[in-house]
């Protein structure tokens, strides 16, 4: 049985708070599936926008695994708006990502005791029409875990096209590429993913 619960609040216009709890199976490798490793995740996020130029996102996460392992994680990601036009929005920022596991087990998933990542990020949104556009997020920087002697380079790219943002029907098509990074959204150092979603509003 898998489930997810999420709560959100906006006490003031400049501040958004969210908390979530999920329970799922760790399907990142044949070994983790054969062992039936389950994961319970609790996380919280703060998004602060003091003005129209700056945005700061900070989050914390704790994972409890059925094989006896535990994982902690934190992300800090400030960014700045550098362009706002009728057809294009551009933000630039930086991001720090840290996590670690309590134990190094042979359960079919990546479990370093300490991982750190520092990247430069860019957010571009091309507004084709008021109801459609393309969002592109690029990140490049360095990372290191406790088994590496020095930092290595990595990058990632996310693209999402939206059609019908305010219509009864909304279509989203997205793609994700990651090379030599390790992130929560991708349980590998290299991955390619794509998705399509169709939403009907009533």
mmCIF file of C-alpha atoms in Angstrom:
data_model
loop_
_atom_site.group_PDB
_atom_site.id
_atom_site.type_symbol
_atom_site.label_atom_id
_atom_site.label_comp_id
_atom_site.label_asym_id
_atom_site.label_seq_id
_atom_site.Cartn_x
_atom_site.Cartn_y
_atom_site.Cartn_z
ATOM 1 C CA UNK A 1 0.000 0.000 0.000
ATOM 2 C CA UNK A 2 1.396 3.410 -1.004
ATOM 3 C CA UNK A 3 0.042 6.858 -0.225
ATOM 4 C CA UNK A 4 0.951 10.534 -0.063
ATOM 5 C CA UNK A 5 -0.396 13.464 1.954
ATOM 6 C CA UNK A 6 0.512 17.102 1.430
ATOM 7 C CA UNK A 7 -0.476 20.303 3.260
ATOM 8 C CA UNK A 8 0.180 23.883 2.210
ATOM 9 C CA UNK A 9 -0.256 27.312 3.765
ATOM 10 C CA UNK A 10 0.355 30.913 2.751
ATOM 11 C CA UNK A 11 0.285 33.033 5.947
ATOM 12 C CA UNK A 12 1.374 36.167 4.028
ATOM 13 C CA UNK A 13 1.738 36.925 0.322
ATOM 14 C CA UNK A 14 5.533 36.621 0.433
ATOM 15 C CA UNK A 15 5.690 33.269 2.250
ATOM 16 C CA UNK A 16 4.571 29.764 1.286
ATOM 17 C CA UNK A 17 4.851 26.761 3.588
ATOM 18 C CA UNK A 18 4.321 23.111 2.714
ATOM 19 C CA UNK A 19 4.694 19.733 4.416
ATOM 20 C CA UNK A 20 4.294 16.248 2.993
ATOM 21 C CA UNK A 21 4.440 12.604 4.046
ATOM 22 C CA UNK A 22 4.701 9.704 1.581
ATOM 23 C CA UNK A 23 4.964 5.934 1.802
ATOM 24 C CA UNK A 24 6.082 3.972 -1.250
ATOM 25 C CA UNK A 25 8.273 1.137 -2.494
ATOM 26 C CA UNK A 26 11.851 1.798 -3.574
ATOM 27 C CA UNK A 27 11.768 0.696 -7.225
ATOM 28 C CA UNK A 28 15.215 1.972 -8.245
ATOM 29 C CA UNK A 29 16.816 -1.397 -9.032
ATOM 30 C CA UNK A 30 15.929 -5.104 -9.361
ATOM 31 C CA UNK A 31 17.610 -5.732 -6.003
ATOM 32 C CA UNK A 32 15.630 -3.085 -4.096
ATOM 33 C CA UNK A 33 12.423 -4.455 -5.652
ATOM 34 C CA UNK A 34 13.279 -8.098 -4.832
ATOM 35 C CA UNK A 35 14.059 -7.116 -1.223
ATOM 36 C CA UNK A 36 10.759 -5.209 -0.993
ATOM 37 C CA UNK A 37 12.406 -2.088 0.413
ATOM 38 C CA UNK A 38 9.776 0.417 1.511
ATOM 39 C CA UNK A 39 10.346 4.104 2.241
ATOM 40 C CA UNK A 40 8.490 6.633 4.382
ATOM 41 C CA UNK A 41 9.355 10.247 3.594
ATOM 42 C CA UNK A 42 8.590 13.357 5.643
ATOM 43 C CA UNK A 43 9.555 16.731 4.207
ATOM 44 C CA UNK A 44 8.935 20.435 4.695
ATOM 45 C CA UNK A 45 9.579 23.404 2.397
ATOM 46 C CA UNK A 46 9.642 27.186 2.768
ATOM 47 C CA UNK A 47 9.425 29.540 -0.195
ATOM 48 C CA UNK A 48 10.087 33.194 0.620
ATOM 49 C CA UNK A 49 9.665 35.984 -1.919
ATOM 50 C CA UNK A 50 10.580 39.254 -0.144
ATOM 51 C CA UNK A 51 10.050 41.289 -3.345
ATOM 52 C CA UNK A 52 9.447 40.847 -7.073
ATOM 53 C CA UNK A 53 13.147 40.197 -7.740
ATOM 54 C CA UNK A 54 14.301 37.563 -5.242
ATOM 55 C CA UNK A 55 12.991 34.101 -4.317
ATOM 56 C CA UNK A 56 14.494 31.798 -1.675
ATOM 57 C CA UNK A 57 13.529 28.124 -1.345
ATOM 58 C CA UNK A 58 14.692 25.957 1.567
ATOM 59 C CA UNK A 59 13.625 22.397 2.328
ATOM 60 C CA UNK A 60 14.399 19.547 4.698
ATOM 61 C CA UNK A 61 13.681 15.846 4.338
ATOM 62 C CA UNK A 62 13.870 12.656 6.378
ATOM 63 C CA UNK A 63 13.465 9.127 4.944
ATOM 64 C CA UNK A 64 12.924 5.957 6.964
ATOM 65 C CA UNK A 65 13.656 2.680 5.121
ATOM 66 C CA UNK A 66 12.251 -0.743 5.927
ATOM 67 C CA UNK A 67 15.760 -2.281 5.745
ATOM 68 C CA UNK A 68 16.752 -0.253 8.818
ATOM 69 C CA UNK A 69 18.411 2.633 6.997
ATOM 70 C CA UNK A 70 17.678 6.346 7.369
ATOM 71 C CA UNK A 71 18.380 9.392 5.195
ATOM 72 C CA UNK A 72 18.444 13.107 5.928
ATOM 73 C CA UNK A 73 18.560 15.859 3.332
ATOM 74 C CA UNK A 74 18.474 19.638 2.904
ATOM 75 C CA UNK A 75 18.274 22.030 -0.041
ATOM 76 C CA UNK A 76 18.912 25.791 -0.126
ATOM 77 C CA UNK A 77 18.194 27.585 -3.413
ATOM 78 C CA UNK A 78 18.034 31.386 -3.773
ATOM 79 C CA UNK A 79 17.434 32.912 -7.206
ATOM 80 C CA UNK A 80 17.029 36.351 -8.787
ATOM 81 C CA UNK A 81 14.841 37.610 -11.608
ATOM 82 C CA UNK A 82 16.999 39.085 -14.382
ATOM 83 C CA UNK A 83 14.444 39.524 -17.184
ATOM 84 C CA UNK A 84 10.688 40.029 -17.375
ATOM 85 C CA UNK A 85 9.245 40.713 -20.815
ATOM 86 C CA UNK A 86 6.003 40.077 -22.640
ATOM 87 C CA UNK A 87 7.251 36.749 -24.019
ATOM 88 C CA UNK A 88 10.217 35.689 -21.862
ATOM 89 C CA UNK A 89 11.022 35.374 -18.150
ATOM 90 C CA UNK A 90 14.562 34.566 -16.975
ATOM 91 C CA UNK A 91 15.789 33.839 -13.429
ATOM 92 C CA UNK A 92 19.323 32.948 -12.322
ATOM 93 C CA UNK A 93 20.306 31.363 -9.035
ATOM 94 C CA UNK A 94 22.418 28.918 -7.065
ATOM 95 C CA UNK A 95 21.538 25.722 -5.206
ATOM 96 C CA UNK A 96 23.123 23.674 -2.471
ATOM 97 C CA UNK A 97 22.010 20.082 -1.945
ATOM 98 C CA UNK A 98 23.172 17.919 0.969
ATOM 99 C CA UNK A 99 22.102 14.457 2.151
ATOM 100 C CA UNK A 100 23.437 11.375 3.891
ATOM 101 C CA UNK A 101 22.479 7.874 5.024
ATOM 102 C CA UNK A 102 22.903 6.336 8.459
ATOM 103 C CA UNK A 103 24.355 3.101 7.031
ATOM 104 C CA UNK A 104 25.932 1.794 3.813
ATOM 105 C CA UNK A 105 23.851 -1.297 2.982
ATOM 106 C CA UNK A 106 23.748 -3.597 -0.025
ATOM 107 C CA UNK A 107 20.046 -3.054 -0.720
ATOM 108 C CA UNK A 108 20.226 -1.896 -4.322
ATOM 109 C CA UNK A 109 20.277 1.890 -3.890
ATOM 110 C CA UNK A 110 22.906 4.623 -3.598
ATOM 111 C CA UNK A 111 23.542 5.282 0.113
ATOM 112 C CA UNK A 112 26.599 7.468 0.863
ATOM 113 C CA UNK A 113 27.058 8.743 4.400
ATOM 114 C CA UNK A 114 27.583 12.282 3.060
ATOM 115 C CA UNK A 115 26.815 13.899 -0.307
ATOM 116 C CA UNK A 116 27.146 17.556 -1.288
ATOM 117 C CA UNK A 117 26.265 19.406 -4.498
ATOM 118 C CA UNK A 118 26.697 23.066 -5.512
ATOM 119 C CA UNK A 119 25.227 24.287 -8.799
ATOM 120 C CA UNK A 120 24.331 27.383 -10.790
ATOM 121 C CA UNK A 121 20.743 27.349 -12.030
ATOM 122 C CA UNK A 122 18.789 29.139 -14.761
ATOM 123 C CA UNK A 123 15.014 29.268 -15.174
ATOM 124 C CA UNK A 124 13.562 30.311 -18.529
ATOM 125 C CA UNK A 125 9.873 30.569 -19.379
ATOM 126 C CA UNK A 126 8.780 31.354 -22.926
ATOM 127 C CA UNK A 127 5.169 32.566 -23.073
ATOM 128 C CA UNK A 128 3.835 31.533 -26.478
ATOM 129 C CA UNK A 129 0.284 32.632 -25.625
ATOM 130 C CA UNK A 130 -1.417 33.562 -22.331
ATOM 131 C CA UNK A 131 -2.429 29.888 -22.018
ATOM 132 C CA UNK A 132 0.635 28.070 -23.371
ATOM 133 C CA UNK A 133 4.373 28.181 -22.896
ATOM 134 C CA UNK A 134 7.602 26.286 -22.362
ATOM 135 C CA UNK A 135 9.548 26.140 -19.096
ATOM 136 C CA UNK A 136 13.274 25.235 -19.169
ATOM 137 C CA UNK A 137 15.436 24.666 -16.071
ATOM 138 C CA UNK A 138 19.196 24.163 -16.469
ATOM 139 C CA UNK A 139 21.691 23.356 -13.713
ATOM 140 C CA UNK A 140 25.455 22.824 -13.791
ATOM 141 C CA UNK A 141 28.011 22.520 -11.033
ATOM 142 C CA UNK A 142 30.050 20.176 -8.848
ATOM 143 C CA UNK A 143 29.290 17.312 -6.475
ATOM 144 C CA UNK A 144 31.122 15.002 -4.089
ATOM 145 C CA UNK A 145 30.303 12.054 -1.844
ATOM 146 C CA UNK A 146 32.306 10.421 0.929
ATOM 147 C CA UNK A 147 33.831 7.909 -1.508
ATOM 148 C CA UNK A 148 35.300 10.550 -3.850
ATOM 149 C CA UNK A 149 38.664 12.251 -3.359
ATOM 150 C CA UNK A 150 37.620 15.476 -5.107
ATOM 151 C CA UNK A 151 34.607 17.230 -6.648
ATOM 152 C CA UNK A 152 33.317 16.190 -10.072
ATOM 153 C CA UNK A 153 31.228 18.077 -12.647
ATOM 154 C CA UNK A 154 27.580 17.392 -13.464
ATOM 155 C CA UNK A 155 24.557 18.966 -15.115
ATOM 156 C CA UNK A 156 20.815 18.514 -15.571
ATOM 157 C CA UNK A 157 18.046 19.876 -17.782
ATOM 158 C CA UNK A 158 14.257 19.903 -17.347
ATOM 159 C CA UNK A 159 11.789 21.081 -19.981
ATOM 160 C CA UNK A 160 7.997 21.272 -19.709
ATOM 161 C CA UNK A 161 5.498 22.476 -22.303
ATOM 162 C CA UNK A 162 2.015 23.523 -21.153
ATOM 163 C CA UNK A 163 -1.064 23.999 -23.336
ATOM 164 C CA UNK A 164 -4.357 25.266 -21.901
ATOM 165 C CA UNK A 165 -3.083 26.572 -18.562
ATOM 166 C CA UNK A 166 -6.451 28.217 -17.773
ATOM 167 C CA UNK A 167 -8.770 26.074 -19.915
ATOM 168 C CA UNK A 168 -11.047 23.154 -19.078
ATOM 169 C CA UNK A 169 -8.400 20.832 -20.531
ATOM 170 C CA UNK A 170 -4.687 21.261 -19.769
ATOM 171 C CA UNK A 171 -1.894 19.273 -21.435
ATOM 172 C CA UNK A 172 1.647 19.046 -20.019
ATOM 173 C CA UNK A 173 4.586 17.347 -21.781
ATOM 174 C CA UNK A 174 7.888 17.191 -19.917
ATOM 175 C CA UNK A 175 11.378 15.734 -20.242
ATOM 176 C CA UNK A 176 14.290 15.379 -17.812
ATOM 177 C CA UNK A 177 17.986 14.624 -18.393
ATOM 178 C CA UNK A 178 20.596 14.242 -15.657
ATOM 179 C CA UNK A 179 24.312 13.509 -16.142
ATOM 180 C CA UNK A 180 26.654 12.634 -13.260
ATOM 181 C CA UNK A 181 24.450 14.196 -10.564
ATOM 182 C CA UNK A 182 22.567 12.472 -7.781
ATOM 183 C CA UNK A 183 19.240 14.081 -6.894
ATOM 184 C CA UNK A 184 16.094 13.069 -5.032
ATOM 185 C CA UNK A 185 14.092 13.143 -8.247
ATOM 186 C CA UNK A 186 16.428 10.636 -9.906
ATOM 187 C CA UNK A 187 17.927 7.680 -8.028
ATOM 188 C CA UNK A 188 20.905 7.470 -10.414
ATOM 189 C CA UNK A 189 23.867 9.516 -11.597
ATOM 190 C CA UNK A 190 22.581 9.432 -15.169
ATOM 191 C CA UNK A 191 18.943 9.266 -16.250
ATOM 192 C CA UNK A 192 16.481 10.284 -18.960
ATOM 193 C CA UNK A 193 12.754 10.589 -18.253
ATOM 194 C CA UNK A 194 9.637 11.851 -20.031
ATOM 195 C CA UNK A 195 6.003 12.261 -19.025
ATOM 196 C CA UNK A 196 2.655 13.402 -20.425
ATOM 197 C CA UNK A 197 -0.302 14.513 -18.307
ATOM 198 C CA UNK A 198 -3.810 15.616 -19.254
ATOM 199 C CA UNK A 199 -5.974 17.456 -16.714
ATOM 200 C CA UNK A 200 -9.733 18.079 -16.925
ATOM 201 C CA UNK A 201 -11.108 20.897 -14.784
ATOM 202 C CA UNK A 202 -14.738 20.797 -13.609
#
